[in-house]
Structures are given as C-alpha cells and as structure tokens.
Amino acid sequence: YRHSSQYRFWSFTPEQLEQKRIDTNAQAVVSVEERLSAFRDENNADLTEEEVKTLLEKAVPVTMEEEVKLVNFYAKKVQGIAQHMNLPTEVVATSLTFFRRFYLENSVMDIDPKTIVHTTIFLACKSENYFISVDSFAKKTKSVREAILKHEFKLLESLKFSLLNHHPYRPLHGFFLDIQNLLTGKVDIKYMGQIYENCKKRITEALLTDAIYFYTPPQITLAALLLEDEALTLKYLETKFKPKEEEAETETEVDEKKKNKKVEDKDNSPKEDKPESSINYDVLLSLILACKEKIIELPSVTMDDAKNIAAKLYFCNNPMKA
Amino acid sequence: EYTKEKKVGEGTYAVVYLGTKQSTGRKIAIKEIKTSEFKDGLDMSAIREVKYLQEIQHVNVIELVDIFMAYDNLNLVLEFLPTDLEVIIKDKNILFTPADIKSWMLMTLRGVYHCHRNFIMHRDLKPNNLLLSPDGQIKVADFGLARAVPSPHESLTSNVVTRWYRAPELLFGANHYTSAIDIWSVGIIFAELMLRIPYLPGQNDLEQMDVTFRALGTPTDRDWPEVSTFSLYNKLQIYPPPSRDELRKRFIAASENALNFMCNMLTMNPVKRWTAAQCLESEYFKEIPPPSDPSSIK
Amino acid sequence: DLSKRYTLAESLYSDPFIKDLQNRKEYIASGFRTDFVYDRVLTEAFM
C-alpha cells in the first residue's frame, strides 16, 4: 500500500489537507481579485456608486470553507448520478474519488464543479474497464460529448496520473472471511451477511468524508465494522492483534486451538514463517476509533447553502451580472 | 527538461522518440500519445499504461520516469531500453547459452510475479514486450492491454494476448480467466528461446487452436473439467498429448527440469498451471547451469 | 517474499457468493480459482 499512488500522492494529515485547501483557494482568490479589480477599473466610468457597492458586496471570491461545502455538495451528486447509471460499486467509488481529488488541486473558481461532474464519471468508467463510448455516455447523462471530453486531460493531470484506487470494499470481503476464520463457530453466517451489506453502505458514505485522506482502506473498513457491531469487531481485533496474555489457557481453549490447528493442517494452508502481522493492537484500535468518529460526521450541505455559494461563484466569475 | 531527438517507432496510438532528461543527461524514451485518434477522449491503452505503471516499481518492469502534457498530447517518459528479446531470438549472429535463457526467464518471471502480486494481469506478454536495459536486465513493458484482476463475477474479454502467445482458455473464448494466461505466454516464450523460432505460430485464431493442440494434445474433461462446455470444443480435432520422448526430441537442449518447467507453464487446465511463484521456486532455477549474470550476457 | 500477512483457511469460509460462482461451468472451464479470489481480498484487507 505504501508503494501505491493512493498512499504516495493522496494521503494527508488533517493539517496537510487543510493547508492544501487553503493554498488552492488562495491561489484562485489572487487571480479572481485581479480580474475583478481590472473589471472595476475598465468600467469605472460607467459604474454608478450603487453598482460599485454591489460589486464589492456580491462579486467576491468564495472562501475555502465555502469551496469545501460546494465540492461536498457536488460530490454527493456525482455519487448519485453514477449510482443512478447503475455503475458497479467500485466505479461509483472511483468517480467520487476522482472528483474530490480534483478539487484538492483546483479551485471551484477555476473550474465550475458542474462542468466536471460527467467527466469524472466518464474517466472512472474507462479507468475501471467499464468502458462506455462518449456518445452513449452523453445520451445517458443528457450531456454532450464536447462537454464531457473538454476537461478530461485536465482531470487526468490534476489526478497526478494516478488512476488505480484501493477502496474499502475488498477489505470488507477479506475481513468477512477472516472473521469466520478467527471466530470459527462463534458467528452466524446469515448475521454476517447482514453486517456485510450494512458495512457496504457505510463505506459508500465514508467515501464522502475526509477519512479517505487520513486512513487506509482497511482501517475505514474496520471502522465501519465497529459501527455495525462493536462487540464482534472488538472480539475479532483482540483475537487477531492483541498480544496473547500469559493467562493459563482454559481446557476448552486448548481443545479449540488443537481443532483449529487440525483444520488448518487439513487445509495445508501455507504456514507463515513470520507472525501474521507486526500491527500494534492499541495503536490500531485508537486509529479505528478515530476513523469511526470521522466517518460518522457526514458532510451535509443544504440546497440553499449550495445555491448561495454557487451564486457567489457565478458573480465573482461574471461581475457584469452582479 | 526532456528532448525528443529521434523518432524510433509509431504505433496505432503513440509515437515513440528517443531523448534525454536534461537535468541528469539520462537517456529516455518518450511515448507521445496521439489524442486525436480516439473519438472517446483519452485512449484506453494510454489510460492502462498510466494506471498500472504508476503503481509498479520493480527492476524487471519498465520504469515510468515521468508524465507530462504538451500541446494537448500526453507524454509518457520511460526508461530507455535499446533492444528486446524478439530481436535477440531472430538475430542468428547472436549466440546465447542455456544459462543466458535461464537468466532471462528468471528476470521475466520476477517482473510477472510482481505484477501478479499487485493483482495486475499484463495480457500481452511476448518477446518484443520483454525489453533489455543496457546492463542486461529484462523489463516487462507495454501495459496497454493490462488490467487489474477483476471482481469475481466480472466478465473479461477473451480477445487479448498476441495470438501465438494466447492461452487455450482464451482461444476457447473464456470470460473468467485469471493471471494464468500470462504464465502460458511465458511458457511459449521459453520454448521460443530454446527453439529460436516461434513455437506455436498459428495464422489465424482457429488455426492457432489446431497448432496448439497438435503440439500439446487436445484437452479433455478428464484433465480439464468442463472444457467440453466451450462452444468451440466440438469443432476440434482430437490430438494425443506428446510423449515425453517426443518433447525431448523437440527440445534437445532442455534438461529434464527445464522440460518440467515448460510443461507446467504450458499445462492446458489453467487451474493446474503453475503460478509465477511456483515457476520461480522450480528445480529448473536450482540446477546447473546457474543463470548468467545479466550484465555479462553479450 | 512469499509469507502472507494472513492465514488462508478456505474450508472455514462460508461465502455463498463465491461458492456459487465456483460451481458454474463457465467459471470452472475458465480456470476460476477461489484461492486467487480469497488471496486478493485478504491482501487488500491486510495491506
């Protein structure tokens, strides 16, 4: 995972992420301010005092916080459109990831989110081998090929040409299996199936939060599992990662171990010569608890919020309209 | 930062130039992706090259040095690799030994193993996609047909891999194949290195099946369960698998372990075919001669 | 490095989705392998 482009280019601490957003917004503010003052200078003679006042009030750059809100609002739209198109879960997740990463590198004042929504889904389809021709894509989305292709290069460049995403869905399948292995006989399969489906939904929501920048996919998966069934997840994590206490093993546990060992031998699964993982249980648990807090605070942007910010965005790019 | 000094190749979706990285003087190859050719925006092959080469850093996989846009073209800056195995096989003036072949197979399988453990199938392994660096390292190249191992229920196109190197499951039109298809290609490349001529050169897809099964025997449900369910199965000519002796005669330079090595890569049933890890751990690599030191191979 | 960060215990898995696929003729003929599927998802879980 540390070799992956997702880790190398798109993992941040909260401070780094905040700073990145501040810098991207500040850069755009400079060029918007220049354009606006040039506009005022050019039109100085024709503008009444009232109009200048309105300009100074309405045609102003959007703040970093407003950008984040607008991007979150459109991210939800990207997810909705992709789901509405019945795209596979991984393609929906990739569309959303592309869209959100794009606005870490670009300001909404540079490229209006409306103009990039379809492009991110279209590129995600291609990247995930779910190829749809641009003409049929345009028909499905009631868009036009030129608009879809217009920013494709820009999108690829802003993504730093990193297209391979690791989403938390596959780890969910992996833990679904490993829990059965570790807690043999203690989990009901039907119940596990329900947990699995619920976790998938939680993961889909988690992709809208900044957790995807702060945590690895498996950590997000374990946080979703913790939310779904804390007791089961803690039991699993302890069994898997907690250093074995020296306590005398009860008779049953010894038998259990022997049975497991026999089963494993029968399975002749490769004996790992190293401890399964050098993961520190306490560190892992604290990470997952923090991640859980992150994925439950879903960004909620009302339509009004979005409209106000979009209006501000519109006026700062079209001062004459203001 | 980069110069384009000499055009060395042109494909359907890209033009390749030789150049230099100014800041270090390093020789590089620049793959300039033509953008106008693909009516659906960025070409799928370009997207695949970018997507997978970004994730793979391995001595036996071509290095993606940089990527940049210029004049609306996408440019992949790749490490400069002067030749490939196809050139070496064809040029009868170049003599190489079983130790050299072993070295090339070892490096190829290390590169392929690295792709597979990252769950990436190359899907176009053949001698001219195995490039050689100035110090003799084999580099797996051209990821234009690569893809990640799909989700289990996904359907894959069987129209991949250059025909002569195409695994039997692909010839039958399978849609749920695995990375075993790459191992078949490596097996055919191994045979070609020993013979110095293409091993199974079919002139078209149908003939490719006939050439393949004539040489290695037509698979049956016994050794490959459900193979007879492929729609193309009924039209097949049934050939017996070659005896060990026939194989020995065909590959006179091959040791017993080398023959085992090849036969396990060319096992018809993909489920029984060796994985890259099994190939790398085979007796073939442990017996003499040891693989040549890549930099010593002429 | 062939050591894995997990133990593959196929006989302990009850995975109706995969079990269904592995019994389909076109999957068997294609060379479908459950251990490859499990290896993939377990690697993604423990990477």
XYZ file of C-alpha atoms in Angstrom:
667
model
C 0.000 0.000 0.000
C 2.873 2.355 0.740
C 4.041 1.859 -2.835
C 0.616 2.739 -4.192
C -0.025 6.133 -5.753
C -3.007 6.450 -3.423
C -0.686 6.445 -0.442
C 2.117 8.405 -2.045
C 0.025 11.230 -3.548
C -3.311 11.246 -1.727
C -2.695 10.554 1.956
C -2.521 13.554 4.261
C -2.638 14.543 7.884
C -5.594 16.792 8.704
C -3.201 19.745 8.872
C -1.717 18.998 5.456
C -5.166 18.625 3.925
C -6.337 21.905 5.437
C -3.223 23.664 4.198
C -3.677 22.224 0.713
C -7.212 23.546 0.531
C -6.141 26.939 1.851
C -3.365 27.180 -0.738
C -5.610 26.100 -3.632
C -8.247 28.633 -2.622
C -5.708 31.413 -2.025
C -4.192 30.892 -5.460
C -7.593 31.229 -7.100
C -8.522 34.238 -4.975
C -5.481 36.103 -6.293
C -6.456 35.621 -9.918
C -10.144 36.332 -9.233
C -9.275 39.520 -7.339
C -7.064 40.614 -10.238
C -9.870 40.008 -12.712
C -12.392 41.834 -10.541
C -10.244 44.903 -9.943
C -9.396 45.017 -13.637
C -13.122 44.842 -14.318
C -13.833 47.691 -11.932
C -11.027 49.782 -13.463
C -12.200 49.143 -17.026
C -15.776 50.014 -16.199
C -15.079 52.654 -13.626
C -16.539 55.469 -15.664
C -19.834 53.675 -16.381
C -20.432 52.292 -12.905
C -22.661 54.167 -10.506
C -21.710 54.323 -6.865
C -24.541 51.876 -6.129
C -23.190 49.438 -8.661
C -19.661 49.636 -7.328
C -21.051 48.985 -3.878
C -22.976 45.962 -5.163
C -19.869 44.692 -6.917
C -17.803 44.936 -3.774
C -20.510 43.084 -1.907
C -21.542 40.396 -4.368
C -18.679 39.808 -6.778
C -16.185 38.466 -4.264
C -14.188 35.234 -4.250
C -15.568 32.242 -2.344
C -13.759 31.236 0.825
C -12.011 27.889 1.376
C -14.846 26.747 3.686
C -17.419 27.621 1.021
C -15.410 25.714 -1.573
C -15.358 22.608 0.604
C -19.116 22.837 1.054
C -19.758 23.227 -2.657
C -17.412 20.372 -3.539
C -19.112 18.138 -0.975
C -22.487 19.076 -2.407
C -21.405 18.128 -5.920
C -19.565 15.021 -4.709
C -22.877 13.699 -3.469
C -24.299 14.487 -6.924
C -21.510 12.556 -8.624
C -22.280 9.597 -6.388
C -25.988 9.891 -7.110
C -25.596 10.170 -10.880
C -23.145 7.238 -11.004
C -25.463 5.103 -8.871
C -28.420 6.146 -10.997
C -26.478 4.915 -14.029
C -26.247 1.541 -12.266
C -22.473 1.630 -12.418
C -20.644 -1.012 -10.350
C -19.808 -0.048 -6.751
C -16.098 0.306 -7.499
C -16.791 2.621 -10.463
C -19.047 4.835 -8.364
C -16.349 4.989 -5.695
C -13.660 5.835 -8.248
C -15.816 8.586 -9.804
C -16.296 10.155 -6.409
C -12.624 9.830 -5.519
C -11.533 11.414 -8.798
C -13.956 14.298 -8.299
C -12.868 15.057 -4.753
C -9.167 14.807 -5.525
C -9.618 17.137 -8.490
C -10.753 19.874 -6.117
C -7.744 19.460 -3.906
C -5.699 20.634 -6.875
C -8.180 23.081 -8.421
C -10.496 25.731 -7.070
C -14.177 25.831 -7.957
C -13.416 29.367 -9.127
C -11.092 27.927 -11.806
C -13.384 25.145 -12.998
C -17.042 25.135 -12.068
C -17.936 21.757 -10.490
C -20.947 21.488 -12.799
C -18.599 21.188 -15.774
C -16.523 18.329 -14.355
C -19.188 16.031 -12.882
C -19.700 13.926 -16.021
C -16.041 13.928 -16.969
C -15.046 12.297 -13.685
C -17.632 9.561 -14.089
C -16.658 9.028 -17.725
C -12.943 8.732 -16.903
C -13.715 6.446 -13.954
C -15.642 4.129 -16.280
C -12.696 3.950 -18.654
C -10.177 3.530 -15.870
C -12.172 0.716 -14.249
C -12.582 -1.161 -17.550
C -16.270 -0.350 -17.640
C -15.984 1.317 -20.993
C -18.933 3.342 -22.289
C -18.490 5.284 -25.532
C -18.702 9.030 -25.087
C -21.772 9.213 -27.317
C -23.774 6.683 -25.321
C -22.479 8.257 -22.122
C -23.697 11.647 -23.339
C -27.074 10.179 -24.124
C -27.383 8.514 -20.698
C -26.416 11.709 -18.885
C -28.224 14.099 -21.226
C -24.907 15.821 -21.819
C -22.826 16.442 -24.954
C -19.554 14.786 -25.922
C -17.614 18.085 -26.121
C -18.537 18.978 -22.538
C -17.626 15.512 -21.311
C -14.240 15.446 -23.054
C -13.347 19.098 -22.528
C -11.637 18.678 -19.152
C -10.538 15.036 -19.424
C -6.869 15.927 -19.835
C -7.029 18.497 -17.081
C -8.668 15.915 -14.811
C -6.010 13.292 -15.549
C -3.251 15.816 -14.919
C -4.819 17.041 -11.661
C -5.063 13.421 -10.537
C -1.271 13.312 -10.967
C -1.983 10.489 -13.428
C -2.841 8.182 -10.519
C -5.847 6.133 -11.544
C -5.622 2.947 -9.503
C -7.732 3.226 -6.371
C -7.925 0.939 -3.377
C -11.437 1.239 -1.974
C -12.550 -0.282 1.371
C -14.930 -2.753 -0.307
C -12.409 -5.536 -0.986
C -11.003 -5.333 2.532
C -14.593 -5.781 3.746
C -14.773 -9.058 1.848
C -11.395 -10.013 3.300
C -12.414 -9.304 6.893
C -15.736 -11.082 6.286
C -13.679 -14.204 5.572
C -11.043 -13.711 8.240
C -13.644 -13.165 10.968
C -15.068 -16.570 10.063
C -11.588 -17.998 10.358
C -10.708 -16.359 13.688
C -14.110 -16.666 15.343
C -14.993 -20.086 13.964
C -18.275 -21.296 15.318
C -18.941 -18.039 17.107
C -20.532 -16.111 14.247
C -23.775 -16.766 12.457
C -23.277 -16.595 8.697
C -26.694 -15.101 7.985
C -25.989 -12.387 10.511
C -22.550 -11.815 8.956
C -24.215 -11.379 5.592
C -26.396 -8.617 7.019
C -23.383 -6.943 8.609
C -21.618 -7.144 5.255
C -24.400 -5.324 3.426
C -24.721 -2.644 6.110
C -20.974 -2.050 6.088
C -21.007 -1.619 2.322
C -23.482 1.238 2.754
C -21.392 2.812 5.480
C -18.300 2.598 3.301
C -20.163 4.295 0.446
C -20.975 7.164 2.788
C -17.469 7.223 4.240
C -16.108 7.978 0.763
C -17.732 11.403 1.076
C -15.689 12.240 4.184
C -12.054 13.204 4.589
C -11.391 9.821 6.199
C -10.261 8.630 2.768
C -7.294 11.003 3.028
C -6.393 10.221 6.634
C -6.822 6.448 6.851
C -6.055 3.360 4.776
C -8.942 1.469 3.151
C -8.796 -1.433 5.658
C -8.882 0.995 8.582
C -12.022 2.581 7.143
C -13.496 -0.893 6.726
C -12.754 -1.802 10.345
C -14.294 1.490 11.484
C -17.439 0.662 9.516
C -17.463 -2.825 11.077
C -17.076 -1.275 14.517
C -20.122 0.893 13.862
C -22.105 -2.114 12.705
C -21.215 -4.467 15.536
C -18.789 -3.179 18.116
C -18.674 -6.355 20.209
C -17.961 -8.615 17.247
C -15.332 -6.267 15.824
C -13.533 -5.790 19.131
C -13.585 -9.563 19.718
C -12.100 -10.088 16.271
C -9.425 -7.412 16.699
C -8.412 -8.733 20.127
C -8.233 -12.299 18.848
C -6.256 -11.195 15.826
C -3.967 -8.492 17.058
C -3.927 -8.385 20.868
C -0.773 -9.938 22.271
C -1.704 -13.216 23.941
C -1.754 -12.734 27.735
C 0.182 -15.334 29.668
C -3.030 -16.447 31.370
C -3.382 -20.223 31.677
C -5.465 -21.354 28.801
C -8.739 -22.988 29.796
C -9.225 -26.613 28.761
C -11.694 -25.677 26.040
C -9.384 -23.077 24.538
C -6.614 -25.654 24.264
C -9.008 -28.059 22.514
C -10.232 -25.215 20.311
C -6.678 -24.423 19.297
C -5.927 -28.085 18.561
C -9.101 -28.347 16.471
C -8.214 -25.180 14.579
C -4.678 -26.436 14.086
C -6.004 -29.764 12.756
C -8.371 -27.890 10.443
C -5.575 -25.694 9.248
C -3.260 -28.665 8.674
C -6.029 -30.352 6.695
C -6.234 -27.134 4.799
C -2.453 -27.350 4.293
C -2.623 -23.600 4.021
C 0.848 -22.112 3.748
C 2.383 -21.797 7.197
C 3.521 -18.220 7.541
C 7.026 -18.196 8.924
C 6.530 -14.656 10.283
C 3.951 -13.510 12.862
C 0.889 -12.703 10.816
C 1.380 -9.036 11.339
C 3.503 -6.685 13.334
C 0.491 -4.498 13.969
C 0.244 -2.948 17.412
C -3.251 -3.652 18.759
C -3.563 -0.471 20.843
C -2.387 1.782 18.032
C -4.700 0.066 15.565
C -7.704 0.340 17.882
C -7.107 4.037 18.559
C -6.800 4.643 14.799
C -10.028 2.826 14.067
C -11.909 4.638 16.835
C -10.688 7.992 15.479
C -11.630 6.910 11.964
C -15.073 5.905 13.201
C -15.595 9.445 14.501
C -14.578 10.761 11.112
C -16.912 8.622 9.021
C -19.989 9.350 11.104
C -19.704 13.102 10.645
C -21.132 13.090 7.130
C -20.833 16.467 5.395
C -24.368 17.786 4.967
C -24.754 20.735 2.654
C -28.266 22.074 2.148
C -29.523 23.092 -1.262
C -29.747 26.690 -0.016
C -26.132 26.678 1.141
C -25.095 25.353 -2.233
C -27.214 27.880 -4.087
C -25.772 30.824 -2.165
C -22.235 29.682 -2.746
C -22.949 28.927 -6.393
C -24.406 32.430 -6.785
C -21.302 33.946 -5.235
C -19.191 31.803 -7.545
C -21.227 32.923 -10.505
C -20.934 36.624 -9.690
C -17.229 36.520 -8.968
C -16.719 34.994 -12.404
C -19.350 37.209 -14.083
C -19.123 40.605 -12.355
C -21.206 42.309 -15.043
C -24.121 40.102 -13.979
C -23.677 41.344 -10.433
C 13.501 19.028 -19.070
C 13.143 16.462 -21.882
C 14.290 16.492 -25.514
C 12.863 14.385 -28.343
C 15.857 13.621 -30.541
C 14.892 10.727 -32.785
C 11.637 9.042 -33.742
C 12.090 5.298 -33.232
C 8.613 3.929 -33.600
C 4.994 4.608 -34.345
C 2.014 2.565 -33.211
C -1.723 2.968 -33.528
C -1.990 5.224 -30.544
C 1.508 6.521 -29.903
C 4.758 7.733 -31.426
C 7.990 6.804 -29.614
C 11.035 9.085 -29.530
C 14.483 8.770 -28.038
C 15.528 11.692 -25.922
C 17.460 12.965 -22.942
C 16.466 14.146 -19.481
C 18.300 17.462 -19.462
C 18.925 17.734 -15.717
C 20.685 14.370 -15.490
C 21.693 13.594 -19.075
C 19.841 10.270 -18.689
C 18.722 8.696 -21.973
C 14.960 8.221 -22.020
C 12.200 7.142 -24.363
C 9.156 9.344 -24.771
C 5.859 7.737 -25.743
C 3.745 10.552 -27.165
C 0.102 9.514 -27.039
C -1.886 10.719 -30.024
C -5.063 12.188 -28.642
C -6.970 12.961 -31.805
C -7.110 9.302 -32.851
C -9.502 8.172 -30.146
C -13.004 9.527 -30.586
C -13.828 8.741 -26.972
C -11.251 11.036 -25.451
C -8.146 9.554 -23.880
C -7.199 6.221 -25.426
C -7.838 3.128 -23.271
C -4.308 1.842 -23.883
C -2.839 5.108 -22.645
C -5.048 5.041 -19.574
C -3.941 1.480 -18.807
C -0.238 2.247 -19.299
C -0.505 5.246 -16.994
C -2.679 3.479 -14.437
C -0.511 0.394 -13.946
C 2.979 1.770 -14.484
C 2.228 4.349 -11.776
C 1.771 1.535 -9.286
C 4.655 -0.740 -10.207
C 8.266 -0.097 -9.242
C 10.362 -3.175 -9.976
C 13.746 -3.776 -11.592
C 12.115 -6.127 -14.107
C 9.278 -3.831 -15.118
C 9.853 -0.784 -17.307
C 10.115 2.401 -15.235
C 7.723 5.269 -15.832
C 10.085 8.179 -15.207
C 7.583 10.998 -15.666
C 4.376 12.031 -17.387
C 3.560 15.431 -18.837
C 1.137 17.172 -21.142
C 2.457 19.121 -24.085
C 0.469 20.684 -26.922
C -2.533 18.634 -25.890
C -0.588 15.397 -26.104
C 0.070 13.057 -23.232
C 3.749 12.108 -22.980
C 4.994 9.118 -21.025
C 8.686 9.362 -20.186
C 10.035 5.824 -19.925
C 13.449 4.394 -19.209
C 15.496 3.877 -22.358
C 15.688 0.185 -23.325
C 17.698 -0.374 -26.513
C 16.555 -3.824 -27.531
C 14.148 -6.683 -26.858
C 14.073 -10.494 -26.819
C 12.483 -10.736 -30.265
C 15.496 -9.009 -31.827
C 17.842 -11.362 -29.986
C 15.929 -14.506 -30.941
C 15.792 -13.515 -34.602
C 19.376 -12.400 -34.983
C 21.219 -15.652 -35.664
C 24.550 -13.853 -35.259
C 23.802 -13.583 -31.586
C 24.703 -16.779 -29.775
C 23.263 -17.366 -26.349
C 23.546 -20.237 -23.898
C 21.097 -22.186 -21.692
C 22.444 -20.103 -18.786
C 21.501 -16.931 -20.629
C 17.994 -18.299 -21.275
C 17.693 -19.183 -17.599
C 18.675 -15.650 -16.625
C 16.117 -14.109 -18.973
C 13.394 -16.451 -17.710
C 14.235 -15.626 -14.099
C 14.017 -11.884 -14.682
C 10.863 -12.183 -16.763
C 9.134 -14.245 -14.076
C 10.203 -11.841 -11.345
C 8.622 -8.993 -13.284
C 5.477 -11.010 -13.985
C 5.288 -12.156 -10.360
C 5.458 -8.557 -9.200
C 2.543 -7.655 -11.482
C 0.509 -10.628 -10.284
C 1.086 -9.964 -6.604
C -0.218 -6.472 -7.298
C -3.174 -8.214 -8.917
C -2.355 -6.848 -12.361
C -2.575 -9.075 -15.435
C -0.321 -7.986 -18.292
C -2.287 -9.772 -21.063
C 0.249 -9.212 -23.848
C 3.469 -10.965 -22.904
C 5.624 -11.792 -25.936
C 9.328 -11.471 -26.819
C 9.098 -7.918 -28.158
C 7.436 -6.734 -24.968
C 10.404 -8.041 -22.964
C 12.890 -5.232 -23.361
C 16.539 -5.235 -22.320
C 18.358 -2.477 -20.492
C 21.987 -1.622 -21.286
C 23.056 -3.685 -18.249
C 21.162 -6.736 -19.442
C 18.080 -6.501 -17.226
C 14.861 -7.815 -18.750
C 11.994 -5.343 -18.373
C 8.357 -6.241 -18.885
C 6.894 -3.441 -20.996
C 3.762 -2.281 -22.860
C 0.906 -2.301 -20.362
C -1.580 -1.131 -22.970
C -3.649 -4.300 -22.524
C -3.116 -4.750 -18.798
C -5.910 -4.762 -16.288
C -6.438 -5.339 -12.616
C -7.682 -8.748 -11.580
C -11.458 -8.211 -11.754
C -14.100 -8.730 -9.115
C -15.055 -12.414 -9.213
C -18.314 -12.044 -11.116
C -16.954 -9.636 -13.751
C -16.742 -10.803 -17.346
C -13.487 -10.241 -19.265
C -12.888 -10.106 -22.997
C -11.025 -13.153 -24.318
C -9.625 -11.122 -27.198
C -6.308 -10.356 -25.553
C -2.688 -11.525 -25.902
C -0.960 -11.708 -29.279
C -2.202 -14.885 -30.944
C 0.926 -17.071 -30.802
C 1.194 -16.491 -27.045
C -2.504 -16.852 -26.273
C -3.530 -19.408 -23.620
C -6.013 -22.172 -24.564
C -8.733 -20.789 -22.283
C -8.580 -17.557 -24.277
C -8.671 -19.464 -27.572
C -11.864 -21.109 -26.316
C -13.337 -17.668 -25.533
C -13.262 -17.830 -21.721
C -14.501 -14.748 -19.840
C -13.475 -15.580 -16.276
C -9.805 -16.292 -16.754
C -7.019 -15.475 -14.301
C -3.392 -14.387 -14.345
C -2.632 -17.941 -15.519
C -2.899 -16.584 -19.057
C 0.359 -14.670 -18.529
C 2.142 -17.823 -17.387
C 1.138 -19.608 -20.590
C 2.693 -16.752 -22.592
C 5.915 -17.048 -20.580
C 5.941 -20.792 -21.333
C 5.667 -20.148 -25.061
C 8.438 -17.542 -24.856
C 10.647 -20.106 -23.081
C 10.011 -22.631 -25.870
C 10.818 -19.998 -28.468
C 14.089 -19.096 -26.740
C 15.135 -22.746 -26.901
C 13.990 -23.278 -30.490
C 14.869 -19.790 -31.753
C 11.733 -19.916 -33.870
C 8.145 -19.275 -32.802
C 6.809 -22.422 -31.118
C 3.089 -22.234 -31.993
C 2.701 -19.806 -34.929
C -0.977 -20.017 -35.919
C -2.011 -17.994 -38.963
C -5.465 -17.229 -37.539
C -7.424 -17.845 -34.326
C -8.897 -21.148 -35.474
C -5.597 -22.428 -36.788
C -3.966 -21.282 -33.556
C -6.122 -23.813 -31.686
C -5.191 -26.575 -34.096
C -1.454 -25.747 -33.935
C -1.618 -25.615 -30.128
C -3.444 -28.889 -29.620
C -1.481 -30.721 -32.306
C 1.717 -29.823 -30.430
C 0.481 -30.329 -26.857
C -2.579 -32.569 -27.146
C -6.265 -31.702 -27.136
C -7.547 -31.177 -23.591
C -10.354 -33.409 -22.297
C -12.788 -33.107 -19.420
C -10.631 -35.553 -17.529
C -7.647 -33.261 -17.270
C -9.616 -30.025 -17.653
C -13.133 -30.295 -16.142
C -15.852 -28.581 -18.220
C -13.508 -27.782 -21.114
C -16.039 -29.526 -23.371
C -18.645 -26.898 -22.433
C -16.832 -24.279 -24.540
C -18.826 -23.780 -27.711
C -15.702 -24.131 -29.861
C -14.838 -27.508 -28.341
C -16.949 -29.640 -30.623
C -15.225 -28.466 -33.780
C -11.854 -29.622 -32.505
C -9.573 -32.241 -33.969
C -8.579 -34.554 -31.108
C -4.799 -34.955 -30.817
C -2.963 -37.067 -28.209
C -0.579 -35.218 -25.910
C 3.089 -35.620 -26.943
C 5.104 -38.346 -25.203
C 7.996 -37.287 -23.023
C 10.319 -38.619 -25.683
C 8.724 -36.530 -28.400
C 9.195 -33.443 -26.218
C 12.820 -34.380 -25.552
C 13.430 -34.677 -29.282
C 11.725 -31.335 -29.923
C 13.721 -29.570 -27.190
C 17.012 -31.393 -27.356
C 18.908 -28.777 -25.355
C 16.433 -28.902 -22.481
C 17.212 -30.733 -19.238
C 14.517 -32.801 -17.515
C 13.872 -29.929 -15.104
C 13.676 -27.480 -17.981
C 11.094 -29.699 -19.667
C 9.107 -29.945 -16.431
C 9.343 -26.190 -16.053
C 7.987 -25.659 -19.561
C 5.275 -28.331 -19.297
C 3.954 -26.844 -16.059
C 3.709 -23.408 -17.631
C 2.011 -24.973 -20.653
C -0.467 -27.047 -18.672
C -3.777 -26.898 -20.504
C -6.017 -26.613 -17.446
C -5.408 -23.103 -16.079
C -6.281 -24.252 -12.567
C -3.337 -26.692 -12.606
C -0.951 -24.378 -14.445
C 1.895 -23.142 -12.269
C 1.710 -19.660 -10.769
C 4.642 -17.248 -11.113
C 5.739 -18.138 -7.570
C 5.779 -21.858 -8.378
C 7.800 -21.168 -11.509
C 10.336 -19.113 -9.554
C 10.690 -21.888 -6.991
C 11.105 -24.652 -9.573
C 14.087 -27.040 -9.757
C 14.970 -25.544 -13.120
C 16.396 -22.470 -11.418
C 18.270 -24.522 -8.821
C 20.138 -26.890 -11.116
C 23.275 -26.033 -13.060
C 23.975 -24.022 -15.057
C 23.123 -21.123 -12.781
C 21.505 -18.175 -14.578
C 24.075 -15.915 -16.252
C 24.864 -12.581 -14.716
C 22.683 -10.260 -16.866
C 25.448 -7.720 -17.409
C 27.762 -10.450 -18.735
C 25.387 -11.615 -21.459
C 26.691 -10.427 -24.819
C 8.864 -12.820 -0.081
C 6.106 -15.419 -0.095
C 4.991 -15.038 3.508
C 1.449 -13.774 3.787
C 0.041 -11.416 6.403
C -2.937 -13.692 6.841
C -3.865 -17.367 7.015
C -5.884 -18.703 4.106
C -8.414 -21.087 5.663
C -10.698 -21.879 2.743
C -12.511 -24.713 4.481
C -13.655 -22.307 7.196
C -15.148 -19.756 4.818
C -18.814 -19.727 4.145
C -19.059 -17.396 1.183
C -22.249 -18.161 -0.738
C -21.339 -15.655 -3.450
C -18.035 -17.318 -4.272
C -19.321 -20.849 -3.711
C -21.999 -20.200 -6.326
C -19.505 -18.918 -8.885
C -17.054 -21.773 -8.409
C -19.743 -24.311 -9.326
C -20.682 -22.687 -12.597
C -19.400 -24.489 -15.695
C -18.114 -21.383 -17.470
C -16.149 -20.452 -14.344
C -14.637 -23.901 -13.913
C -13.712 -24.068 -17.606
C -12.155 -20.565 -17.489
C -9.795 -21.591 -14.714
C -11.560 -19.705 -11.928
C -9.798 -20.264 -8.597
C -11.314 -19.414 -5.240
C -7.871 -19.218 -3.602
C -6.980 -16.413 -6.034
C -10.152 -14.534 -5.034
C -9.541 -15.024 -1.321
C -5.879 -14.065 -1.727
C -6.948 -10.797 -3.376
C -9.469 -9.674 -0.778
C -7.358 -10.813 2.184
C -4.331 -8.988 0.787
C -6.395 -5.827 0.400
C -7.600 -6.253 3.988
C -4.121 -6.699 5.455
C -2.071 -4.417 3.239
